[in-house]
Amino acid sequence: MSTPSSPDHAQTLGIIALIGSMASLCIGTSFAKSLFSEVGAQGTTTYRLVFSALLLCCIWRPWRFKLNRKDALSIILYGLSLASINFLFYMSLRTIPLGIAVAIEFIGPLALAIFSSRKKIDFLWITMVASGLYMLIPQQNSMAALDPVGVTYAATAGAGWALYIIFGQRTRNIHPGQASSLGITVSALVVLPFGIEHAGTALLNPSLMLFGLGVAIMSSAIPYSLEMISLRTLPRKTMSILLSLEPAMGAIAGVILLHEFLTLPQWLAIAFIISASIGCAITSRSPIRDEMETNPT
């Protein structure tokens, strides 16, 4: 028999699951960065996507569902956008800290949400994002200036995330298990040649493959499973607000696991971007904003 407090318990569970999902993703990404010296960002991305595709295909067995030509095209576009996000994001991590990369990448879907809302208050969020970006953009005379190539990769990954949202909406009529497993399979096939070209036979090292499997589990399998709990128990606005904290969690994970210490202006920049995202989540009812509750990286 249910009790009046059951919904509260369910929401608490959903919040814990979502925080756990973000923590697992940030930890998995931190571990992934430690593979760069062995197989590079290209090989690490290959490990993550290939093993994630194998895991999801084993779980969902997408061949059980019918797939017409139109839906197949939607999944291909969805997979291409997913490949671009993962590859470009990992490439950015070669030269800029994790927390900053997440914050810059986050601007892509945030910008899409703001432009789709068209409310006067959105000018405030735009100003906050612009201020955050200004504090992150490399300054010529700054000793703590960020690598412009890394910043460009992260920003392009953000644009890819916006495309991921747009193309992801086109897969709504497809079984979610089929769309996610086939989509990530497409992304794995796209990235695989880059991984092989860069890392070669090093990708076949058993110990590195085991580590790569761990990255895939921490970065995809666990977050995906925990997000399923959150999706069933939390309102979309609550999820969006909580997910806005991900850049901060990425920065903290970078400090603890990778010893990537940030300057005060960089922390303030991340705070501005997080605040803009929370504000946008509270004031916007756009369906595009709702789609931000899933982070493909």
Steps between C-alpha positions, in 0.01 A plus 500: 500500500641837403548781747467879453878529514559253217527770228758683712698179543484439125626851425780464753602176330486674163722785621754257647496298176556810286786625717648151484463504123687830467768387746553174310525689170756746637705225664488291182616798296783563747612139464469532122740794501763283668491275190607784271869432552453141377251520212427873469163670510412326174565151636327579829189619316509181296516287814208682658270492199583146381457343844190710570349386170572135581350534847185677380448258210526207741247665733246622243553260207386766249460247218174387667324820387399599150678794340385685188719716277384831652573386855835357391600842362396664828715256695798562269476877553458441872808277504709748299421778746582268791834414341588867453419584863707219651795536264525879518446507876777249564727691260440814706602318818853460367578864576230651725366396843196273523277749683566776248444265206164393643400864562589608145327196349190568711454835326387322179171357627453799730519736202252283311261516797532878534445569131198271492339674799512865382413659835633836613664346804708285268717807436614464862604138442677599177689772687603254771619245244691768310662617824597142584646448154696825518664382822584165339624623163883507487649841572834586342662630817361232730730227631191284560367545146321199354618327187291650215497170312356320803240773546403470132460124532277541808290769335457286188399209722235733646368568150495124447297462819244748364477293181471186713190650663347592165568161341410319823151648482457332163544158661209538742285256306773235513541264795747678735710188544528453125575868437769523768673170418500550122586869535807430710595218262501752214713736708743218584541412132568866416767545768664157462721592198639802691583282798669236285695761302630667817550211742535201266560164667526663844120482505530121522701512823292287744566721803411816308188335359392408853556859609305620196213270593501656846481846344203391287321359806567807715427750221204330332354187660470627859389857416246371248351258755483760777343758268221254425410512871509881501288527186225300670502686831602863436324784315691613192565846645654347811724281286607796289591706806698216656681425173606863485738415785698261280775751407571552870512124559735467205725769645502330841577162341783665308648644818475174699586241235711693250642780717367760257486807723304796366547870554240713678380661172456153351288388796296820467456435128367150571267648766363750246428227246338276764284791623389579146406135444301482825325827419417378149363174643273689740365753250484292181237241408650427163505132397858555385595603853341180627727299272805632687432247774713245316872564468648295220859545621 
